[in-house]
CSV table of C-alpha atoms and ligand atoms in Angstrom, one decimal:
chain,number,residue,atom,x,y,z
A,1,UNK,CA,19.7,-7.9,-3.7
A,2,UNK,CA,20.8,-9.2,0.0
A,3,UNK,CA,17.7,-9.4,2.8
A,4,UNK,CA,17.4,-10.3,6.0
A,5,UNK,CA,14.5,-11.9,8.0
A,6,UNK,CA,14.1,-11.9,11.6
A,7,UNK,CA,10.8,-12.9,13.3
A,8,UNK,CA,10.9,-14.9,16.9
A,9,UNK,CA,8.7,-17.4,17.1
A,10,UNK,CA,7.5,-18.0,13.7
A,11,UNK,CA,8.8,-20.8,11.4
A,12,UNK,CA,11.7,-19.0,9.8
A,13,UNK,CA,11.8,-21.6,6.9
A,14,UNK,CA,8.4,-21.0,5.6
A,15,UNK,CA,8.8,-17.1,5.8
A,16,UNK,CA,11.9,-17.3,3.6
A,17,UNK,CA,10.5,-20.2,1.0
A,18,UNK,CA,7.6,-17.9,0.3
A,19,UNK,CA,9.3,-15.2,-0.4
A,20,UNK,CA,12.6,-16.6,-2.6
A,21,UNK,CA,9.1,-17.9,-4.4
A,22,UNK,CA,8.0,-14.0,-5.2
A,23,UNK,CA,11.7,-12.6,-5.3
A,24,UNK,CA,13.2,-14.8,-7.1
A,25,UNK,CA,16.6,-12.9,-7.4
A,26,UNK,CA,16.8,-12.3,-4.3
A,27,UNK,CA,19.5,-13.6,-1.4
A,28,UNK,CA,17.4,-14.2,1.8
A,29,UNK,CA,18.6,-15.0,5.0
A,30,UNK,CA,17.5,-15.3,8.4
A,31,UNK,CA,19.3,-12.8,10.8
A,32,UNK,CA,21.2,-14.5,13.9
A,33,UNK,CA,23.6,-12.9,16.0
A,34,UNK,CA,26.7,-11.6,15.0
A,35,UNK,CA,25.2,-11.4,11.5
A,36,UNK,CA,26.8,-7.9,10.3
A,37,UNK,CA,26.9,-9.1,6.3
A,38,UNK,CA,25.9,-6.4,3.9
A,39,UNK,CA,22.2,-5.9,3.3
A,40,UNK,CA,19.8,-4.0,1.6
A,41,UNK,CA,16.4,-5.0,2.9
A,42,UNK,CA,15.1,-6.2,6.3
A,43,UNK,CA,12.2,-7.9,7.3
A,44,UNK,CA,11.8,-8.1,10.7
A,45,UNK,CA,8.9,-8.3,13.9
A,46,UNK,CA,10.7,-7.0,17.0
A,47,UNK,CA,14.3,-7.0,16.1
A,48,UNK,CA,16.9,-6.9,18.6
A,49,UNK,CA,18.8,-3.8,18.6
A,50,UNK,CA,22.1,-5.0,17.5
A,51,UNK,CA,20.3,-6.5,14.1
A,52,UNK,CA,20.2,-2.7,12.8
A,53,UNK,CA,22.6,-0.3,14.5
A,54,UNK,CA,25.2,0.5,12.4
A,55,UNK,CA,23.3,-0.8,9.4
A,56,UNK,CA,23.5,2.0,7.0
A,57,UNK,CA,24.0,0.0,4.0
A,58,UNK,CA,20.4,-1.0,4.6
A,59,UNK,CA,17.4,0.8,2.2
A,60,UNK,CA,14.4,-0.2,4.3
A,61,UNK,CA,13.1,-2.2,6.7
A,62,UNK,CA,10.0,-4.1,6.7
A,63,UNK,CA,8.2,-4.2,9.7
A,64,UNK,CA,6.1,-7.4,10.3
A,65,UNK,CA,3.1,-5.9,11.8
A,66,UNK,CA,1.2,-2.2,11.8
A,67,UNK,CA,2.5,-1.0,14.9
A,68,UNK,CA,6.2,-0.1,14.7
A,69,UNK,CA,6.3,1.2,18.4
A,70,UNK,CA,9.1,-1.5,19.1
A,71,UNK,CA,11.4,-0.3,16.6
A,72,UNK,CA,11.0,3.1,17.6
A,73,UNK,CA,11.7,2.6,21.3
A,74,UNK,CA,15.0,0.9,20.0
A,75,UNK,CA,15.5,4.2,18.7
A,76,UNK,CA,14.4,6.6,21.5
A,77,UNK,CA,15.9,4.6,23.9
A,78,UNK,CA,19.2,5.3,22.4
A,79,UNK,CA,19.4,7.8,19.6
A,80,UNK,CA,21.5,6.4,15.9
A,81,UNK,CA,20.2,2.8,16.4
A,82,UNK,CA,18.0,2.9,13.5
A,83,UNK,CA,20.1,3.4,9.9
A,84,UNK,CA,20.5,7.1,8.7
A,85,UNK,CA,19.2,6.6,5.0
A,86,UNK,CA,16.3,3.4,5.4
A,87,UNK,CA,12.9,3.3,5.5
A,88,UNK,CA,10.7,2.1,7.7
A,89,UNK,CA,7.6,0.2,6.3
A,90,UNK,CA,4.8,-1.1,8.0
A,91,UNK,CA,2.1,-3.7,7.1
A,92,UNK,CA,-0.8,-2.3,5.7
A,93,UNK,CA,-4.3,-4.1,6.4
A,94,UNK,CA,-2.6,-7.4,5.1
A,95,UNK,CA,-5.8,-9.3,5.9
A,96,UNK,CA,-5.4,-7.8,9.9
A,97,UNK,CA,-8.5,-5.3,9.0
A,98,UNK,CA,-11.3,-7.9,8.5
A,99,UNK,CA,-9.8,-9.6,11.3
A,100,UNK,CA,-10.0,-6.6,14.0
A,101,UNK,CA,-13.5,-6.3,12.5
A,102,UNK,CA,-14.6,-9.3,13.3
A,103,UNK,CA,-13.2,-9.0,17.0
A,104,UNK,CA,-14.5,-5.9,18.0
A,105,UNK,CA,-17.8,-6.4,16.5
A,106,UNK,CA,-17.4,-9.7,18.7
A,107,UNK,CA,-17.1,-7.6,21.7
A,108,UNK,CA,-19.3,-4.8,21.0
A,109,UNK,CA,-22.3,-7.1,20.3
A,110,UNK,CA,-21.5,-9.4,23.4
A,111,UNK,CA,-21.9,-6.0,25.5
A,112,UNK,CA,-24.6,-4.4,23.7
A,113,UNK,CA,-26.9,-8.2,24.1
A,114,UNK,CA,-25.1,-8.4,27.6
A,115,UNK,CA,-23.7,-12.1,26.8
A,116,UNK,CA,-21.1,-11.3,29.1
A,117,UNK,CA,-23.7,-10.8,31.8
A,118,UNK,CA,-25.5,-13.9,30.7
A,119,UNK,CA,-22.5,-15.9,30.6
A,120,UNK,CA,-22.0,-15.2,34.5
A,121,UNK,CA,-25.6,-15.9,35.3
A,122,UNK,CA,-25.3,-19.4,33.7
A,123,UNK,CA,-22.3,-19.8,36.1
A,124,UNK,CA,-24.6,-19.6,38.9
A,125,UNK,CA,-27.5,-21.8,37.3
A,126,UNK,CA,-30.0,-18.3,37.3
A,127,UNK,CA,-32.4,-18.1,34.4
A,128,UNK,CA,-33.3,-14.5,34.5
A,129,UNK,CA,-33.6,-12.0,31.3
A,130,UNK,CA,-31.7,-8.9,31.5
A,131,UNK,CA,-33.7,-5.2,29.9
A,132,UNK,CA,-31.4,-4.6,26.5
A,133,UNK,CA,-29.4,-2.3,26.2
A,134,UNK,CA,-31.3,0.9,23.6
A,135,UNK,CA,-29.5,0.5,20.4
A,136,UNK,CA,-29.7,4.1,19.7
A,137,UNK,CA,-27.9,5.1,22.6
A,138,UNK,CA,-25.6,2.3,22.3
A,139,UNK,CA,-22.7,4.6,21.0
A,140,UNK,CA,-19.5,2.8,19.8
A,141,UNK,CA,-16.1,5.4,19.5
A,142,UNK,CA,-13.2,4.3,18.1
A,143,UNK,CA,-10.2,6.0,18.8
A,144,UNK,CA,-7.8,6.2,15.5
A,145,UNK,CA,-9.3,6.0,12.0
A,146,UNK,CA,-6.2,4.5,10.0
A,147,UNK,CA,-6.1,1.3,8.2
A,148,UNK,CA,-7.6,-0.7,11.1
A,149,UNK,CA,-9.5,2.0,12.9
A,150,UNK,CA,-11.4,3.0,9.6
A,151,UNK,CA,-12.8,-0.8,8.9
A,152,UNK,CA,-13.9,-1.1,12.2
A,153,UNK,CA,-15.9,1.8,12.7
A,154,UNK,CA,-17.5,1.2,9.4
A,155,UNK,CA,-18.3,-3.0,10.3
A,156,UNK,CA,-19.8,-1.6,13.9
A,157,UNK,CA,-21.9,1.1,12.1
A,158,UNK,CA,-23.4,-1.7,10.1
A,159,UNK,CA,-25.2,-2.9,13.0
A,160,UNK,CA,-27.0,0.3,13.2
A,161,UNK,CA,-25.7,1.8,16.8
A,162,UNK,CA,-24.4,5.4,16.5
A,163,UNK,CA,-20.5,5.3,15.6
A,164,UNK,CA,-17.8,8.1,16.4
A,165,UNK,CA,-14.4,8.2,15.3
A,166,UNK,CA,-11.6,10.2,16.6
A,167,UNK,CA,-8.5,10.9,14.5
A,168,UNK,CA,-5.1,13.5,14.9
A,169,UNK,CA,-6.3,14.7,10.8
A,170,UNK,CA,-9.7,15.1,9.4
A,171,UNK,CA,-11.0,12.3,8.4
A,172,UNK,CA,-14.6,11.6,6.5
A,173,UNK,CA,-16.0,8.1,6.8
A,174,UNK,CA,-19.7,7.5,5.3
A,175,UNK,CA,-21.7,6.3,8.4
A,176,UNK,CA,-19.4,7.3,11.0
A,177,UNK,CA,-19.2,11.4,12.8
A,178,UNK,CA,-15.3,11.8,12.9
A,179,UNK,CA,-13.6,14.4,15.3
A,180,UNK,CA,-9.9,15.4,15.2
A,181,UNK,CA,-7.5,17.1,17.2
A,182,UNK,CA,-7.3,17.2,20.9
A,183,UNK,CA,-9.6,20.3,21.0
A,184,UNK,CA,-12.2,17.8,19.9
A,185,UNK,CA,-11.5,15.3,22.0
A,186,UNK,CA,-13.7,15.9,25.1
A,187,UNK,CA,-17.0,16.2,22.3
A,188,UNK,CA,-15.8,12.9,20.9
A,189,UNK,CA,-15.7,10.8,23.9
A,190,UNK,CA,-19.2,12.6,25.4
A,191,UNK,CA,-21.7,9.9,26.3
A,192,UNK,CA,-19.6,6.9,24.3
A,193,UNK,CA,-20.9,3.8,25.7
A,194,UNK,CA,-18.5,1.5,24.5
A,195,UNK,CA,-14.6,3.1,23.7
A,196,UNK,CA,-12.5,1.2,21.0
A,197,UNK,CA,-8.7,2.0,20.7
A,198,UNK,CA,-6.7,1.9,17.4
A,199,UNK,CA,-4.1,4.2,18.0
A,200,UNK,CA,-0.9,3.5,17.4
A,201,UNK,CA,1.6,3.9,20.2
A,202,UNK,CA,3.5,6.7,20.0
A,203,UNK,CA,4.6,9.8,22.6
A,204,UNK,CA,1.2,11.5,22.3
A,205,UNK,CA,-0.9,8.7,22.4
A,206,UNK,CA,0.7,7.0,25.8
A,207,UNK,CA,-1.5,6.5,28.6
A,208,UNK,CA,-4.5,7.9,26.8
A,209,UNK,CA,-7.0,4.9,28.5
A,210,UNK,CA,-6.9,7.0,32.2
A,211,UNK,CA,-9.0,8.1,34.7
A,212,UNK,CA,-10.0,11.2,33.1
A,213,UNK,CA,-11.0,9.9,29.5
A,214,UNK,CA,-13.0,7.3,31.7
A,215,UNK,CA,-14.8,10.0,33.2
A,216,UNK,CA,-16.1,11.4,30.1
A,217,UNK,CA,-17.9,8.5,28.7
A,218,UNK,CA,-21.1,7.1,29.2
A,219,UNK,CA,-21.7,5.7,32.8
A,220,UNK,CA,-21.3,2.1,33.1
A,221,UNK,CA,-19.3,2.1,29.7
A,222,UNK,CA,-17.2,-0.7,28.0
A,223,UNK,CA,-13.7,-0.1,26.8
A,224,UNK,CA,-12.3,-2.8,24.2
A,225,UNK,CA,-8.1,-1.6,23.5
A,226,UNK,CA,-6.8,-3.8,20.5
A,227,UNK,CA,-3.8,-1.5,19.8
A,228,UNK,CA,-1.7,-1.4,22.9
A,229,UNK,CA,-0.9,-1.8,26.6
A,230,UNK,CA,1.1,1.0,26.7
A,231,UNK,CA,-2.2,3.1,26.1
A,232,UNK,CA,-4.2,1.7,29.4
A,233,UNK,CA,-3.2,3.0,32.8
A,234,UNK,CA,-3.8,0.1,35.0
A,235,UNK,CA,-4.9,1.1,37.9
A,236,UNK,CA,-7.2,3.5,36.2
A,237,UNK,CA,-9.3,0.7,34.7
A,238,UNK,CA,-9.7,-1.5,38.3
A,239,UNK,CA,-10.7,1.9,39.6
A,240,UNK,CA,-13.1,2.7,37.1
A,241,UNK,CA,-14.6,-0.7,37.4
A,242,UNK,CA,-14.6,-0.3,41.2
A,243,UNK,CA,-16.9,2.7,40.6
A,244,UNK,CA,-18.7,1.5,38.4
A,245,UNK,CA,-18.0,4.1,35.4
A,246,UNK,CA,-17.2,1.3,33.9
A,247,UNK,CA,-18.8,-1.5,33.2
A,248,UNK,CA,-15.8,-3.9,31.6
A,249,UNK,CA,-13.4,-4.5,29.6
A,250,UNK,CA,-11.7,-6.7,26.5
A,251,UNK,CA,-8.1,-6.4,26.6
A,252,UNK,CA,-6.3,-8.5,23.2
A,253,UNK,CA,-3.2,-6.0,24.6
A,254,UNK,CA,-1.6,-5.3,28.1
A,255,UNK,CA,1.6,-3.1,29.2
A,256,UNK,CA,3.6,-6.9,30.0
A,257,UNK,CA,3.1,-9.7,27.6
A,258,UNK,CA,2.6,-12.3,28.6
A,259,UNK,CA,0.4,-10.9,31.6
A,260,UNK,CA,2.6,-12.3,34.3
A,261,UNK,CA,0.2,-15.1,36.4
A,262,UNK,CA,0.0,-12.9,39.3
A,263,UNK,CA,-1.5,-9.9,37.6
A,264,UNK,CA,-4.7,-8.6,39.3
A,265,UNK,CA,-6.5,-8.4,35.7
A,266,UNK,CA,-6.5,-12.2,35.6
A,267,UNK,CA,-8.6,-12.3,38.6
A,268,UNK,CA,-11.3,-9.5,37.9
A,269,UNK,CA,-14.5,-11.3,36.1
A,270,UNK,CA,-15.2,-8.0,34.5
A,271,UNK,CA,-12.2,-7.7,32.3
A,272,UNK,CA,-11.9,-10.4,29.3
A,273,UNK,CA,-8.5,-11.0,28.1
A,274,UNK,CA,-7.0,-12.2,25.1
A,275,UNK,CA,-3.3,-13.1,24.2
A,276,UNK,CA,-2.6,-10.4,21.8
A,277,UNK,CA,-4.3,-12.2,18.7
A,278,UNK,CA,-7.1,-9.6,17.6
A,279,UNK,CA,-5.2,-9.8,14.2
A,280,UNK,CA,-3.0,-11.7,13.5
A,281,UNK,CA,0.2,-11.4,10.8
A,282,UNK,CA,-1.0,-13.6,7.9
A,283,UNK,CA,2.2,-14.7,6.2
A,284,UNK,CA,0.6,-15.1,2.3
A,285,UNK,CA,-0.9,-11.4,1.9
A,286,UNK,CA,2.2,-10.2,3.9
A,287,UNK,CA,5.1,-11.3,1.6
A,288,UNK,CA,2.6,-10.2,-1.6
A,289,UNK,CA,2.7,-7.0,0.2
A,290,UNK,CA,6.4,-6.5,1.5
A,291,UNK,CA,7.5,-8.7,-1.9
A,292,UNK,CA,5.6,-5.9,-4.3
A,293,UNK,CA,7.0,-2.9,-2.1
A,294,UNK,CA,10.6,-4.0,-2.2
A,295,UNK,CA,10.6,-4.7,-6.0
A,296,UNK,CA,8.9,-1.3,-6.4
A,297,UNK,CA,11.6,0.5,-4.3
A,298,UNK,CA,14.5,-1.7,-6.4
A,299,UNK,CA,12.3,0.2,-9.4
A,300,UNK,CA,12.8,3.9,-8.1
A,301,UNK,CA,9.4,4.0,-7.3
A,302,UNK,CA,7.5,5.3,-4.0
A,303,UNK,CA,5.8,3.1,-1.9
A,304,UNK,CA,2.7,3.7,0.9
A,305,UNK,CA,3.2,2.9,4.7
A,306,UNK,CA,6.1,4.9,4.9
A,307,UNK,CA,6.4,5.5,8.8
A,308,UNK,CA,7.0,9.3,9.9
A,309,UNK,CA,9.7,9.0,12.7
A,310,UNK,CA,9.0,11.9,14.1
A,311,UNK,CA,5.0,11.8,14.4
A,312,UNK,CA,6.2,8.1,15.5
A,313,UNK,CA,3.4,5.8,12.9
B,1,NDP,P1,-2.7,3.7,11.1
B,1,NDP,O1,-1.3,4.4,11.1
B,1,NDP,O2,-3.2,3.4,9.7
B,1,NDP,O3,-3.8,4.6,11.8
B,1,NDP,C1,-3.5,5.3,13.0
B,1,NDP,C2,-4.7,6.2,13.3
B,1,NDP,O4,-4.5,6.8,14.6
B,1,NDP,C3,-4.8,7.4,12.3
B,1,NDP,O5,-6.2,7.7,12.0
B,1,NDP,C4,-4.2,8.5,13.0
B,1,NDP,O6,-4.7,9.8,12.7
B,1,NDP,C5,-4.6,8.2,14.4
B,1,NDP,N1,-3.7,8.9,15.4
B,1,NDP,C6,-2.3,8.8,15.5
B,1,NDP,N2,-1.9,9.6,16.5
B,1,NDP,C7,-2.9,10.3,17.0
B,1,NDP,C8,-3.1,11.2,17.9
B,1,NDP,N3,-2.1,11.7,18.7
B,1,NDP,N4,-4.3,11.7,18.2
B,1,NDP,C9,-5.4,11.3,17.4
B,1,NDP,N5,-5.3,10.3,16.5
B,1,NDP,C10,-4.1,9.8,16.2
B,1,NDP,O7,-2.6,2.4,11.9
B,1,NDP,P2,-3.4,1.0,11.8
B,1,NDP,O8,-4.8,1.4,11.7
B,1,NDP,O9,-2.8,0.2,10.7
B,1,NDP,O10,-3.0,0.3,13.2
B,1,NDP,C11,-3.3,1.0,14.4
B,1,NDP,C12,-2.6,0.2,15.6
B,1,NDP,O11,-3.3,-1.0,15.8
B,1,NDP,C13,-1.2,-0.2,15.4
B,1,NDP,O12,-0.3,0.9,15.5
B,1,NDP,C14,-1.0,-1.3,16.4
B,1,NDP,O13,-0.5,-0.7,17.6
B,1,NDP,C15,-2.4,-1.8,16.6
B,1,NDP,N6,-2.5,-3.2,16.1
B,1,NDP,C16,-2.8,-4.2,17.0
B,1,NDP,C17,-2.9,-5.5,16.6
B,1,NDP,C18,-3.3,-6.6,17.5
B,1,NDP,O14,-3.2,-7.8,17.2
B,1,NDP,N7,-3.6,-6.3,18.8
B,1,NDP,C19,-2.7,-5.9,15.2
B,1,NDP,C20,-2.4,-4.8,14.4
B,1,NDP,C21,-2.3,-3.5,14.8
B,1,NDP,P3,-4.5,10.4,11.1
B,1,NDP,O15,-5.5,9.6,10.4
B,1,NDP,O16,-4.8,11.8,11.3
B,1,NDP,O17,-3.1,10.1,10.7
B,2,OXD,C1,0.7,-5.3,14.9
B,2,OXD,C2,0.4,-6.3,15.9
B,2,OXD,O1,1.1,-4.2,15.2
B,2,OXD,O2,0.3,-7.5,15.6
B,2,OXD,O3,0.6,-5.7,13.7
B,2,OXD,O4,0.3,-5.9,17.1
């Protein structure tokens, strides 16, 4: 069994020891350009396009991360690229779930205790206490209940403010009042105070963070978007913080990354910005998983995190 590996920026060498460690049988090698050997697996974070087109000996491909959106604009941006017959696999959870957890409840508890306010009034030397926000009225939605989505509505809800999830399917989540389907989307984001999004990036879910979701939340709300920049329009947020609909923002994800110097976001005090580490890809529990899936597919056997190309996650 022949595999490839491409993932810039990580140490390559690492990546492939741990997994010749788990698949023993395996040939691994790390994809550079002009590679067009056979192969039946790849493993891969952003490939470049000319790693898979015309790949078709290929089974699946292994993508790095939850979010597939890269590969698929590979494939919508010119139709064939990906290989006829392979799979495409995502990461699932992979120790990314605690993770997001622990950095939205991060950011939900620094707004709901105002920290953020307090940080800036230690800035200018003022000793002044701020009325708390009501808990009760404190109302966290998060936007997409999969893997991620799912945790982190359940790890806010533990806190005890009022927790809403929104989700294409049904979904039923002990703790958390769930709404699908865009005919429930206005009654989802009614009143939300602080608006989480774990969607994955797809055609539907583009530009979703705009003026008019804005509108529809609580006055003065937060938004915290973890999934991607693609979701946010820009302008939308400086004009909703101009306003004063909303209040501010955490952004771990923006439409150009890095967020070129220049950007107007670095400058607003209201928007907090981190470089796309809300969860990271933890190498160990990743090759367990991608290690287990591939010799179950070498088996015959079905495997979860299949991505649907057409629904685009
Ligand atoms: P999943 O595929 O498990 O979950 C996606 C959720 O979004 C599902 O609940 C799905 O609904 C819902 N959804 C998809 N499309 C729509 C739609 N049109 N309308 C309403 N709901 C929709 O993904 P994960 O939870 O694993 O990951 C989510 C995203 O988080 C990734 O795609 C990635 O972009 C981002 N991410 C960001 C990271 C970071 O470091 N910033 C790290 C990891 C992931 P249904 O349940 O009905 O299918
Ligand atoms: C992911 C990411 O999708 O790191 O896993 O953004």
């Amino acid at each position: 069994m022949k595999i490839l590996f491409y993932m810039p920026h990580a140490d390559a060498a690492s990546w492939l020891y741990d997994f010749a460690r788990v698949l023993p049988d395996a040939e691994l090698r790390e994809w550079q350009a002009g590679d067009t050997a056979p192969a039946d697996f790849a493993i891969v974070w952003r490939p470049p396009r000319d790693m898979l087109a015309g790949r078709d000996d290929l089974r699946a491909i292994f993508n790095l991360g939850a979010g597939v959106d890269a590969i698929l604009a590979l494939e919508h941006e010119r139709p064939g690229t990906l290989p006829r017959n392979a799979k495409l696999v995502r990461l699932e959870d992979t120790g990314m779930a605690p993770q997001m957890a622990e950095y939205v409840t991060h950011a939900v508890l620094r707004y709901m205790r105002r920290f953020d306010e307090y940080q800036m009034l230690q800035s200018a030397r003022r000793w002044q206490e701020l009325e708390a926000h009501p808990r009760e009225t404190f109302t966290v939605g998060v936007l997409g209940l999969g893997v991620l989505g799912a945790h982190v509505a359940q790890a806010v809800a533990a806190f005890g403010m009022p927790v809403r999830g929104y989700s294409r399917s049904a979904r039923q989540i002990d703790g958390v009042t769930t709404f699908a389907g865009e005919a429930q989307f206005d009654a989802f984001l009614d009143g939300v105070k602080v608006l989480v999004n774990l969607l994955p990036h797809t055609p539907d879910t583009g530009d979703v963070l705009n003026a008019r979701t804005f509108s529809k939340l609580a006055r003065g709300a937060y938004l915290i978007n973890v999934a991607r920049g693609g979701h946010l329009v820009e302008q939308d947020l400086l004009e909703a913080l101009a306003s004063g609909q909303l209040a501010a923002a955490t952004l771990d994800v923006v439409r150009e990354e890095p967020l070129p110097p220049d950007h107007l976001f670095w400058r607003e005090p209201r928007i907090t910005i981190t470089p796309h580490i809300s969860a990271l890809t933890l190498r160990e529990e990743s090759v367990a998983q991608v290690a287990q899936k591939i010799t179950a597919l070498m088996r015959g056997e079905t495997v979860s995190g299949v991505v649907d190309i057409g629904r685009g996650y």
